Short mmCIF file of C-alpha atoms and ligand atoms in Angstrom, two decimals:
data_model
loop_
_atom_site.label_atom_id
_atom_site.label_comp_id
_atom_site.label_asym_id
_atom_site.label_seq_id
_atom_site.Cartn_x
_atom_site.Cartn_y
_atom_site.Cartn_z
CA UNK U 14 51.89 -25.35 -166.61
CA UNK U 15 48.90 -26.07 -169.75
CA UNK U 16 46.75 -23.20 -169.79
CA UNK U 17 43.03 -23.71 -169.45
CA UNK U 18 41.06 -22.17 -172.46
CA UNK U 19 37.67 -23.34 -171.68
CA UNK U 20 34.95 -21.16 -170.79
CA UNK U 21 33.28 -22.24 -167.17
CA UNK U 22 30.59 -24.04 -166.80
CA UNK U 23 28.16 -21.45 -165.14
CA UNK U 24 28.94 -17.49 -166.73
CA UNK U 25 27.68 -15.27 -164.50
CA UNK U 26 26.70 -11.71 -165.42
CA UNK U 27 27.41 -9.21 -163.04
CA UNK U 28 25.52 -5.82 -164.09
CA UNK U 29 26.95 -2.21 -162.95
CA UNK U 30 24.71 -0.53 -165.35
CA UNK U 31 23.36 1.07 -162.07
CA UNK U 32 26.71 1.89 -161.04
CA UNK U 33 29.94 2.28 -163.24
CA UNK U 34 27.23 2.61 -166.35
CA UNK U 35 25.48 5.64 -164.28
CA UNK U 36 28.96 7.50 -163.63
CA UNK U 37 28.60 7.94 -167.75
CA UNK U 38 29.10 11.91 -167.26
CA UNK U 39 25.69 13.83 -167.58
CA UNK U 40 23.70 10.66 -165.90
CA UNK U 41 22.02 10.82 -163.06
CA UNK U 42 18.81 8.68 -162.11
CA UNK U 43 16.11 8.98 -159.68
CA UNK U 44 15.20 6.10 -157.43
CA UNK U 45 12.44 4.97 -158.91
CA UNK U 46 13.98 4.97 -162.43
CA UNK U 47 16.87 2.97 -160.84
CA UNK U 48 14.13 0.63 -159.80
CA UNK U 49 12.75 0.17 -163.31
CA UNK U 50 16.11 -0.64 -164.59
CA UNK U 51 16.69 -2.91 -162.30
CA UNK U 52 13.48 -5.15 -162.61
CA UNK U 53 14.27 -5.19 -166.39
CA UNK U 54 17.94 -6.55 -165.85
CA UNK U 55 16.42 -8.75 -163.51
CA UNK U 56 13.90 -10.01 -166.06
CA UNK U 57 16.60 -9.96 -168.42
CA UNK U 58 18.49 -12.72 -166.11
CA UNK U 59 21.69 -11.03 -165.04
CA UNK U 60 23.07 -12.36 -161.71
CA UNK U 61 23.89 -9.57 -159.85
CA UNK U 62 22.86 -5.83 -159.94
CA UNK U 63 25.32 -3.75 -158.59
CA UNK U 64 22.62 -1.12 -157.71
CA UNK U 65 25.03 2.06 -157.26
CA UNK U 66 27.11 3.98 -154.37
CA UNK U 67 25.43 3.73 -151.05
CA UNK U 68 27.45 6.27 -149.53
CA UNK U 69 27.10 8.70 -152.51
CA UNK U 70 23.88 10.38 -151.49
CA UNK U 71 20.60 10.12 -150.15
CA UNK U 72 19.00 9.26 -152.97
CA UNK U 73 21.82 6.65 -154.38
CA UNK U 74 21.23 4.69 -150.61
CA UNK U 75 17.29 5.17 -151.17
CA UNK U 76 17.64 3.52 -154.26
CA UNK U 77 19.43 0.88 -153.45
CA UNK U 78 17.73 0.05 -150.83
CA UNK U 79 14.28 0.20 -152.60
CA UNK U 80 15.64 -2.37 -154.89
CA UNK U 81 17.11 -4.69 -152.21
CA UNK U 82 13.93 -4.90 -151.06
CA UNK U 83 11.86 -5.63 -154.17
CA UNK U 84 12.59 -9.56 -154.02
CA UNK U 85 14.47 -9.55 -157.59
CA UNK U 86 16.16 -13.10 -158.34
CA UNK U 87 19.38 -11.33 -159.00
CA UNK U 88 21.62 -10.79 -155.58
CA UNK U 89 21.88 -6.76 -155.15
CA UNK U 90 25.20 -5.37 -154.67
CA UNK U 91 26.22 -1.83 -153.71
CA UNK U 92 29.77 -0.43 -154.19
CA UNK U 93 32.40 0.87 -151.54
CA UNK U 94 35.51 1.99 -151.33
CA UNK U 95 38.34 0.60 -148.42
CA UNK U 96 36.24 2.97 -145.95
CA UNK U 97 34.26 1.93 -143.06
CA UNK U 98 31.71 4.85 -143.87
CA UNK U 99 31.28 3.58 -146.84
CA UNK U 100 30.58 -0.05 -145.89
CA UNK U 101 28.25 1.05 -143.42
CA UNK U 102 26.16 2.92 -146.00
CA UNK U 103 25.86 -0.57 -147.60
CA UNK U 104 24.81 -1.97 -144.66
CA UNK U 105 21.81 0.47 -144.11
CA UNK U 106 20.72 -0.29 -147.57
CA UNK U 107 20.17 -4.06 -146.95
CA UNK U 108 21.98 -4.65 -150.40
CA UNK U 109 23.36 -8.33 -150.18
CA UNK U 110 26.79 -7.78 -151.59
CA UNK U 111 29.41 -5.33 -151.21
CA UNK U 112 31.58 -4.42 -153.78
CA UNK U 113 34.75 -3.42 -152.36
CA UNK U 114 36.93 -1.57 -154.28
CA UNK U 115 40.51 -0.79 -153.20
CA UNK U 116 43.52 0.57 -155.71
CA UNK U 117 46.86 -1.33 -155.75
CA UNK U 118 48.34 0.57 -158.77
CA UNK U 119 51.26 3.12 -157.55
CA UNK U 120 49.99 5.63 -159.31
CA UNK U 121 46.44 5.54 -157.25
CA UNK U 122 48.25 4.91 -154.30
CA UNK U 123 50.68 7.41 -154.51
CA UNK U 124 48.74 10.61 -156.00
CA UNK U 125 45.25 9.71 -155.13
CA UNK U 126 45.22 7.63 -151.77
CA UNK U 127 48.56 8.97 -150.35
CA UNK U 128 48.76 5.59 -148.80
CA UNK U 129 51.87 3.01 -148.28
CA UNK U 130 51.28 -0.65 -149.52
CA UNK U 131 51.40 -1.76 -146.01
CA UNK U 132 48.39 0.72 -145.54
CA UNK U 133 46.79 -0.91 -148.57
CA UNK U 134 46.91 -4.74 -147.50
CA UNK U 135 45.79 -3.76 -143.66
CA UNK U 136 42.85 -2.08 -145.05
CA UNK U 137 41.93 -4.59 -147.28
CA UNK U 138 42.25 -6.97 -144.57
CA UNK U 139 39.89 -4.85 -141.92
CA UNK U 140 37.08 -4.05 -144.69
CA UNK U 141 36.56 -7.09 -145.91
CA UNK U 142 36.83 -8.78 -142.32
CA UNK U 143 34.08 -5.77 -141.29
CA UNK U 144 31.90 -6.79 -144.46
CA UNK U 145 31.89 -10.55 -143.59
CA UNK U 146 31.42 -9.96 -140.16
CA UNK U 147 27.94 -8.44 -140.99
CA UNK U 148 26.99 -11.28 -143.45
CA UNK U 149 27.43 -9.55 -147.14
CA UNK U 150 29.02 -11.30 -149.61
CA UNK U 151 32.24 -9.67 -150.52
CA UNK U 152 33.45 -9.06 -154.37
CA UNK U 153 36.87 -7.47 -153.50
CA UNK U 154 38.07 -5.69 -156.42
CA UNK U 155 41.65 -4.33 -156.97
CA UNK U 156 41.46 -1.12 -158.76
CA UNK U 157 43.69 0.11 -161.96
CA UNK U 158 45.13 -3.83 -161.25
CA UNK U 159 46.29 -3.98 -164.44
CA UNK U 160 48.54 -1.11 -164.22
CA UNK U 161 49.54 -2.59 -160.84
CA UNK U 162 52.81 -4.70 -159.84
CA UNK U 163 51.68 -8.19 -159.95
CA UNK U 164 53.50 -8.77 -156.60
CA UNK U 165 51.49 -6.24 -154.72
CA UNK U 166 48.33 -7.57 -156.55
CA UNK U 167 48.54 -11.09 -155.09
CA UNK U 168 49.29 -9.94 -151.76
CA UNK U 169 46.26 -7.34 -152.12
CA UNK U 170 44.15 -10.58 -152.88
CA UNK U 171 45.40 -12.66 -150.13
CA UNK U 172 44.99 -10.14 -147.50
CA UNK U 173 41.42 -10.41 -148.61
CA UNK U 174 40.80 -13.70 -149.39
CA UNK U 175 42.48 -14.77 -145.78
CA UNK U 176 39.72 -12.31 -144.42
CA UNK U 177 37.12 -14.28 -146.00
CA UNK U 178 36.39 -12.27 -149.74
CA UNK U 179 34.29 -14.23 -151.81
CA UNK U 180 35.17 -13.44 -154.75
CA UNK U 181 38.40 -11.50 -156.45
CA UNK U 182 38.57 -8.66 -159.79
CA UNK U 183 41.31 -7.28 -160.75
CA UNK U 184 39.75 -4.19 -162.41
CA UNK U 185 41.19 -3.06 -166.08
CA UNK U 186 40.10 0.30 -164.91
CA UNK U 187 41.54 2.45 -167.57
CA UNK U 188 41.06 -0.51 -170.32
CA UNK U 189 44.41 -1.27 -170.90
CA UNK U 190 44.61 -4.83 -171.51
CA UNK U 191 44.76 -6.78 -174.59
CA UNK U 192 43.19 -10.42 -174.86
CA UNK U 193 46.64 -11.73 -174.75
CA UNK U 194 47.90 -9.26 -171.35
CA UNK U 195 44.31 -10.83 -169.78
CA UNK U 196 44.82 -14.40 -170.54
CA UNK U 197 48.38 -13.94 -169.01
CA UNK U 198 47.17 -12.26 -166.04
CA UNK U 199 43.88 -14.36 -165.09
CA UNK U 200 46.23 -17.82 -165.86
CA UNK U 201 49.12 -16.23 -163.15
CA UNK U 202 46.32 -15.27 -160.76
CA UNK U 203 44.59 -19.01 -161.05
CA UNK U 204 48.12 -20.50 -160.26
CA UNK U 205 48.64 -18.19 -157.33
CA UNK U 206 44.71 -18.55 -156.32
CA UNK U 207 43.64 -21.86 -156.66
CA UNK U 208 40.00 -21.99 -155.91
CA UNK U 209 38.42 -18.56 -155.34
CA UNK U 210 35.94 -17.36 -157.73
CA UNK U 211 37.47 -14.09 -160.26
CA UNK U 212 35.66 -11.23 -162.24
CA UNK U 213 36.42 -9.54 -165.04
CA UNK U 214 35.95 -5.53 -164.70
CA UNK U 215 36.74 -4.27 -168.52
CA UNK U 216 36.41 -0.78 -169.92
CA UNK U 217 36.20 -0.04 -173.38
CA UNK U 218 38.86 3.19 -174.01
CA UNK U 219 40.29 1.26 -176.88
CA UNK U 220 37.10 -0.69 -177.92
CA UNK U 221 38.73 -4.01 -176.48
CA UNK U 222 36.18 -4.58 -173.55
CA UNK U 223 33.84 -7.07 -175.02
CA UNK U 224 37.27 -8.93 -176.24
CA UNK U 225 38.95 -9.07 -173.37
CA UNK U 226 36.39 -9.92 -171.00
CA UNK U 227 35.82 -13.15 -173.15
CA UNK U 228 39.34 -13.99 -173.04
CA UNK U 229 39.37 -13.58 -169.07
CA UNK U 230 35.99 -16.24 -169.10
CA UNK U 231 38.33 -18.26 -171.10
CA UNK U 232 41.21 -18.38 -168.62
CA UNK U 233 39.99 -18.25 -165.04
CA UNK U 234 37.03 -16.37 -164.80
CA UNK U 235 33.34 -17.30 -164.65
CA UNK U 236 31.98 -13.47 -163.93
CA UNK U 237 31.74 -10.22 -166.23
CA UNK U 238 30.92 -7.08 -164.93
CA UNK U 239 29.33 -5.27 -167.71
CA UNK U 240 26.62 -2.30 -168.49
CA UNK U 241 23.89 -2.00 -170.81
CA UNK U 242 24.54 -0.20 -173.86
CA UNK U 243 28.55 -0.19 -172.84
CA UNK U 244 27.29 2.76 -170.36
CA UNK U 245 30.53 3.93 -167.97
CA UNK U 246 32.58 6.52 -167.74
CA UNK U 247 34.75 7.78 -170.58
CA UNK U 248 34.91 5.59 -173.39
CA UNK U 249 32.40 3.19 -171.12
CA UNK U 250 32.51 -0.37 -169.70
CA UNK U 251 32.48 -3.69 -171.69
CA UNK U 252 28.88 -3.92 -173.42
CA UNK U 253 26.73 -6.30 -171.73
CA UNK U 254 24.51 -7.16 -174.65
CA UNK U 255 27.65 -7.96 -176.80
CA UNK U 256 28.98 -10.56 -174.62
CA UNK U 257 25.81 -12.19 -173.91
CA UNK U 258 25.17 -12.50 -177.52
CA UNK U 259 28.98 -13.27 -178.80
CA UNK U 260 29.18 -16.04 -176.44
CA UNK U 261 25.80 -17.41 -177.56
CA UNK U 262 26.06 -16.71 -181.16
CA UNK U 263 29.77 -17.15 -181.95
CA UNK U 264 31.54 -19.29 -179.28
CA UNK U 265 28.32 -21.10 -178.91
CA UNK U 266 27.95 -21.01 -175.05
CA UNK U 267 25.14 -20.52 -173.21
CA UNK U 268 24.62 -17.69 -170.41
CA UNK U 269 21.18 -17.37 -168.98
CA UNK U 270 20.46 -14.05 -169.96
CA UNK U 271 17.13 -14.02 -171.97
CA UNK U 272 18.30 -12.51 -175.68
CA UNK U 273 15.30 -11.66 -176.95
CA UNK U 274 14.47 -9.02 -173.81
CA UNK U 275 17.90 -7.25 -174.84
CA UNK U 276 16.31 -4.71 -177.25
CA UNK U 277 13.41 -3.30 -174.88
CA UNK U 278 16.19 -3.12 -172.03
CA UNK U 279 18.65 -1.19 -174.05
CA UNK U 280 15.80 0.98 -175.30
CA UNK U 281 14.77 1.45 -171.56
CA UNK U 282 18.24 2.44 -170.60
CA UNK U 283 19.05 5.03 -173.25
CA UNK U 284 15.28 6.37 -172.29
CA UNK U 285 16.03 6.88 -168.74
CA UNK U 286 19.59 7.63 -169.14
CA UNK U 287 18.98 10.23 -172.03
CA UNK U 288 22.23 8.76 -173.49
CA UNK U 289 21.17 7.80 -176.95
CA UNK U 290 22.75 4.66 -178.44
CA UNK U 291 25.12 5.21 -181.41
CA UNK U 292 23.46 3.82 -185.24
CA UNK U 293 25.92 1.28 -185.79
CA UNK U 294 26.37 -0.20 -182.06
CA UNK U 295 26.60 -3.52 -182.32
CA UNK U 296 23.12 -5.52 -181.13
CA UNK U 297 21.07 -2.52 -180.26
CA UNK U 298 21.92 0.00 -182.82
CA UNK U 299 19.31 1.08 -184.53
CA UNK U 300 20.73 -0.15 -188.05
CA UNK U 301 22.11 -3.35 -187.02
CA UNK U 302 19.79 -5.04 -188.70
CA UNK U 303 18.72 -2.62 -191.16
CA UNK U 304 19.73 -2.64 -195.11
CA UNK U 305 19.90 -0.58 -197.58
CA UNK U 306 22.38 -1.36 -199.98
CA UNK U 307 21.44 -3.18 -203.36
CA UNK U 308 23.08 -6.07 -203.25
CA UNK U 309 22.62 -6.44 -199.59
CA UNK U 310 18.66 -6.28 -199.82
CA UNK U 311 18.98 -8.88 -202.47
CA UNK U 312 20.74 -11.54 -200.46
CA UNK U 313 18.82 -10.86 -197.59
CA UNK U 314 15.62 -11.39 -199.64
CA UNK U 315 16.81 -14.30 -200.86
CA UNK U 316 18.41 -15.86 -197.41
CA UNK U 317 18.74 -13.74 -194.68
CA UNK U 318 21.97 -14.93 -193.33
CA UNK U 319 23.66 -13.79 -196.39
CA UNK U 320 23.78 -10.55 -194.25
CA UNK U 321 23.01 -11.08 -191.14
CA UNK U 322 25.37 -13.08 -188.71
CA UNK U 323 22.32 -13.68 -186.11
CA UNK U 324 18.70 -13.42 -186.80
CA UNK U 325 17.28 -10.11 -185.31
CA UNK U 326 14.31 -12.05 -183.47
CA UNK U 327 17.02 -13.75 -181.46
CA UNK U 328 17.85 -10.02 -179.79
CA UNK U 329 14.10 -8.72 -179.76
CA UNK U 330 14.44 -7.11 -182.64
CA UNK U 331 13.10 -7.24 -186.50
CA UNK U 332 14.78 -6.56 -189.44
CA UNK U 333 14.01 -3.23 -191.99
CA UNK U 334 14.89 -2.73 -195.71
CA UNK U 335 14.69 1.09 -196.54
CA UNK U 336 15.25 2.86 -199.43
CA UNK U 337 18.08 5.30 -200.23
CA UNK U 338 20.92 5.93 -202.90
CA UNK U 339 22.70 2.58 -202.43
CA UNK U 340 18.79 0.80 -202.44
CA UNK U 341 18.54 -2.07 -205.39
CA UNK U 342 15.33 -2.21 -207.48
CA UNK U 343 14.77 -5.42 -205.46
CA UNK U 344 14.52 -3.68 -202.07
CA UNK U 345 12.28 -1.01 -203.76
CA UNK U 346 9.86 -3.66 -205.16
CA UNK U 347 9.61 -5.46 -201.66
CA UNK U 348 8.92 -2.13 -199.64
CA UNK U 349 5.87 -1.19 -202.96
CA UNK U 350 4.83 -5.02 -202.22
CA UNK U 351 4.04 -4.13 -198.89
CA UNK U 352 1.35 -1.21 -199.52
CA UNK U 353 0.16 -3.46 -202.52
CA UNK U 354 2.04 -1.40 -205.91
CA UNK U 355 3.47 -3.81 -208.34
CA UNK U 356 5.28 -1.28 -210.99
CA UNK U 357 6.32 -2.72 -214.34
CA UNK U 358 10.22 -3.05 -215.07
CA UNK U 359 10.28 0.45 -216.83
CA UNK U 360 8.04 2.03 -214.00
CA UNK U 361 10.47 0.57 -211.41
CA UNK U 362 13.64 1.81 -213.58
CA UNK U 363 11.99 5.04 -213.14
CA UNK U 364 11.23 4.75 -209.60
CA UNK U 365 14.76 3.41 -208.74
CA UNK U 366 16.32 6.34 -210.81
CA UNK U 367 14.22 9.03 -208.55
CA UNK U 368 15.44 7.86 -205.15
CA UNK U 369 19.02 7.88 -206.36
CA UNK U 370 18.26 11.51 -206.98
CA UNK U 371 17.20 12.09 -203.77
CA UNK U 372 19.61 10.39 -202.29
CA UNK U 373 22.50 11.89 -204.10
CA UNK U 374 21.12 15.31 -202.86
CA UNK U 375 22.12 14.36 -199.38
CA UNK U 376 18.47 13.44 -198.51
CA UNK U 377 16.61 10.47 -196.70
CA UNK U 378 14.28 8.87 -198.52
CA UNK U 379 11.34 7.52 -196.25
CA UNK U 380 8.97 4.67 -196.70
CA UNK U 381 6.47 7.78 -197.39
CA UNK U 382 8.62 9.46 -199.77
CA UNK U 383 8.79 6.14 -201.77
CA UNK U 384 5.52 5.79 -201.70
CA UNK U 385 4.83 9.18 -203.16
CA UNK U 386 7.48 8.96 -205.68
CA UNK U 387 5.90 5.72 -206.84
CA UNK U 388 2.39 6.88 -207.21
CA UNK U 389 3.72 9.56 -209.23
CA UNK U 390 5.42 7.49 -211.47
CA UNK U 391 2.39 4.78 -211.92
CA UNK U 392 0.46 7.81 -212.71
CA UNK U 393 -1.70 6.47 -209.73
CA UNK U 394 -4.06 8.63 -207.43
CA UNK U 395 -2.58 9.71 -204.05
CA UNK U 396 -4.65 7.88 -201.65
CA UNK U 397 -4.56 9.04 -198.22
CA UNK U 398 -6.67 7.73 -195.45
CA UNK U 399 -5.87 9.77 -192.97
CA UNK U 400 -6.13 13.57 -193.59
CA UNK U 401 -6.29 16.31 -190.90
CA UNK U 402 -9.11 18.54 -190.57
CA UNK U 403 -8.54 20.85 -187.80
CA UNK U 404 -5.69 20.91 -184.95
CA UNK U 405 -5.54 23.17 -181.45
CA UNK U 406 -2.51 22.74 -178.87
CA UNK U 407 -2.86 24.44 -175.69
CA UNK U 408 -0.02 24.96 -173.51
CA UNK U 409 1.45 27.51 -170.87
CA UNK U 410 2.04 28.17 -167.32
CA UNK U 411 -0.06 26.19 -164.44
CA UNK U 412 -1.41 24.46 -167.83
CA UNK U 413 -1.44 20.49 -168.73
CA UNK U 414 -0.54 20.96 -172.30
CA UNK U 415 -3.73 19.68 -174.44
CA UNK U 416 -4.44 19.06 -177.99
CA UNK U 417 -7.37 18.47 -179.58
CA UNK U 418 -7.64 17.08 -183.23
CA UNK U 419 -10.41 16.68 -185.99
CA UNK U 420 -9.51 14.08 -188.46
CA UNK U 421 -11.12 12.43 -191.55
CA UNK U 422 -10.17 8.75 -191.29
CA UNK U 423 -11.93 7.34 -194.40
CA UNK U 424 -14.11 9.60 -195.13
CA UNK U 425 -15.33 9.90 -191.78
CA UNK U 426 -14.60 12.58 -189.46
CA UNK U 427 -13.25 11.94 -185.87
CA UNK U 428 -12.06 14.17 -183.06
CA UNK U 429 -10.09 13.51 -179.83
CA UNK U 430 -8.34 15.60 -177.52
CA UNK U 431 -5.50 14.09 -175.47
CA UNK U 432 -3.05 15.89 -172.93
CA UNK U 433 0.89 15.43 -172.68
CA UNK U 434 4.15 16.25 -171.29
CA UNK U 435 4.38 19.21 -173.93
CA UNK U 436 2.60 20.34 -176.69
CA UNK U 437 4.09 17.15 -179.24
CA UNK U 438 2.98 14.89 -176.66
CA UNK U 439 -0.29 16.14 -176.17
CA UNK U 440 -1.10 16.38 -179.67
CA UNK U 441 0.99 13.19 -180.69
CA UNK U 442 -1.48 11.41 -178.43
CA UNK U 443 -4.62 13.03 -179.65
CA UNK U 444 -3.81 11.67 -182.85
CA UNK U 445 -2.83 8.06 -181.63
CA UNK U 446 -6.03 8.24 -180.00
CA UNK U 447 -8.39 8.72 -182.98
CA UNK U 448 -6.40 6.41 -185.11
CA UNK U 449 -6.02 3.50 -182.83
CA UNK U 450 -10.00 3.48 -182.93
CA UNK U 451 -9.39 2.36 -186.66
CA UNK U 452 -5.60 0.58 -186.85
CA UNK U 453 -3.59 -0.73 -184.11
CA UNK U 454 -0.78 1.28 -185.28
CA UNK U 455 2.31 1.69 -182.65
CA UNK U 456 5.07 4.93 -182.72
CA UNK U 457 8.42 3.54 -182.59
CA UNK U 458 10.72 5.76 -183.10
CA UNK U 459 10.68 10.09 -182.94
CA UNK U 460 13.32 12.45 -183.71
CA UNK U 461 13.90 15.70 -184.23
CA UNK U 462 16.54 18.01 -185.60
CA UNK U 463 16.78 21.71 -186.35
CA UNK U 464 17.80 22.44 -190.08
CA UNK U 465 18.65 26.10 -189.16
CA UNK U 466 20.25 28.00 -185.92
CA UNK U 467 17.67 29.60 -184.75
CA UNK U 468 14.24 29.65 -182.62
CA UNK U 469 12.80 30.23 -185.99
CA UNK U 470 14.67 27.12 -187.32
CA UNK U 471 13.13 24.96 -189.50
CA UNK U 472 12.70 21.51 -187.72
CA UNK U 473 12.98 18.15 -189.21
CA UNK U 474 10.99 15.65 -187.34
CA UNK U 475 11.34 11.58 -188.22
CA UNK U 476 9.33 8.93 -187.33
CA UNK U 477 8.89 5.10 -187.34
CA UNK U 478 5.65 3.43 -186.96
CA UNK U 479 4.52 -0.07 -186.41
CA UNK U 480 1.20 -1.78 -187.31
CA UNK U 481 1.90 -5.60 -186.90
CA UNK U 482 4.83 -6.71 -188.49
CA UNK U 483 5.01 -3.82 -190.95
CA UNK U 484 7.08 -0.68 -190.28
CA UNK U 485 6.67 2.72 -192.17
CA UNK U 486 9.28 5.88 -191.68
CA UNK U 487 8.24 9.36 -192.52
CA UNK U 488 9.06 13.31 -192.38
CA UNK U 489 7.94 16.48 -191.58
CA UNK U 490 9.57 19.34 -192.15
CA UNK U 491 7.72 22.86 -190.56
CA UNK U 492 8.98 25.95 -188.55
CA UNK U 493 6.93 24.90 -185.93
CA UNK U 494 7.65 21.53 -184.65
CA UNK U 495 4.00 20.29 -183.20
CA UNK U 496 3.23 20.52 -187.08
CA UNK U 497 6.37 18.71 -188.05
CA UNK U 498 5.55 16.12 -185.92
CA UNK U 499 2.12 15.97 -186.91
CA UNK U 500 3.06 16.00 -190.52
CA UNK U 501 5.03 13.08 -190.05
CA UNK U 502 2.73 10.95 -187.93
CA UNK U 503 0.47 11.38 -190.51
CA UNK U 504 2.46 10.73 -193.08
CA UNK U 505 3.86 7.16 -192.03
CA UNK U 506 0.15 6.50 -190.83
CA UNK U 507 -1.15 6.59 -194.11
CA UNK U 508 1.83 4.20 -195.41
CA UNK U 509 0.77 2.06 -193.08
CA UNK U 510 -3.07 2.52 -193.52
CA UNK U 511 -2.70 2.07 -197.64
CA UNK U 512 -3.21 -1.13 -199.23
CA UNK U 513 -3.37 -0.91 -203.14
CA UNK U 514 -4.41 -4.49 -203.09
CA UNK U 515 -7.52 -3.69 -201.36
CA UNK U 516 -8.30 -0.62 -203.08
CA UNK U 517 -7.87 -2.40 -206.49
CA UNK U 518 -10.25 -5.39 -205.61
CA UNK U 519 -12.71 -3.21 -204.61
CA UNK U 520 -12.97 -1.56 -207.90
CA UNK U 521 -13.10 -4.72 -209.62
CA UNK U 522 -15.95 -6.28 -207.26
MN1 MN P 11 34.96 0.84 -163.56
#
């Protein structure tokens, strides 16, 4: 029989960020935060949201109920083992479907469940029947299916299907599939079960999660389980953003996910789970659309497709060129043009050299550094529209952290006060409040690093700011984290507020 190697007409995305993703070590979301993520996943356009594992705790049950009652477009499911108590917990949560997961491998049967094969078949049938009797959708997963005996796996699925299971999923629980084995598995299952819808549940232990998910979609599956940012136990699950964008951009297959919302969803998930995204992560990593090397920035400036497979706007992002030791003079020239500086060839050569020297010392060159270097080389006065004149921060027990700042903006003194979750947040809020009256500048990224070991460590704060389509990076270094943060913020804001073009035209007029 010839294998079908084409994608299904409609590809469904079963998001499990809030269940398998939440099983990431160290992650625990409050019901309110689960709801926030669920709403953004719904807006993104996923078909199913597996909201949690109802029997785990009261908070978990509450979260699923909260999401189920929200009236989302996506179907809301809860995970359950082949245990009546688990299913009862789902029934109370008002979820629409149960992701019923029962192991099929000898390893799991002998060492984990201590149950025989006959008992597994009986459980599968009973639990499926029980769930269907209550009117819920059953997504029947065979746990560790990819290390199970194929004959037994099909017996288990057959037991579930005869009891009314709506869909089957041979889980690659420990990520041992390859694209070739995936095609074989799904094609063989399709031969046994002609009609039942099938899902793929792939893990990334060998970095093959996304490739295997796509292989499954090409050989019989019409739905994939995935998580935002590839969160999940161990090396994580197949990453939703990678599957969706690969399908769209590489395979030219349409998926009903609004790709332009992927980045903001990724950032929300990273923030609420506390698991940062690695900088070189596909699609949503910090560096996915950042160019430093001279050869690349030169190409990008001539035509973006030279060094970008997709345009950043497709996934809700913007391109950024940064200075550093790999930078070329055309990248530096483009960055300086943004603040209205046009060095001559000689000056550009000198700026270029100084940037490389800093880079060779292992330091990052921010936009604020680049501006300072260019000013020095070009013999320009240091224009800083924004100056700090005073800063007071109050914090302590039973005190709302409060900061007041006095800034000089273009020669005028402004005073503002604000509160925050801590002293740094309060100080940054006060500055933003003062400056926003004059300039619409947003803080896009804030990160802090202790350079030395103790409590008197020197802290290095890096920020990335945005004003319209311009961005600026800057750094602040101080023993005091509040002052380092303020320094970084002001220095970045100064870059965005500087425009030598305007200054020059003023002088001329
Ligand atoms: Mn899993």
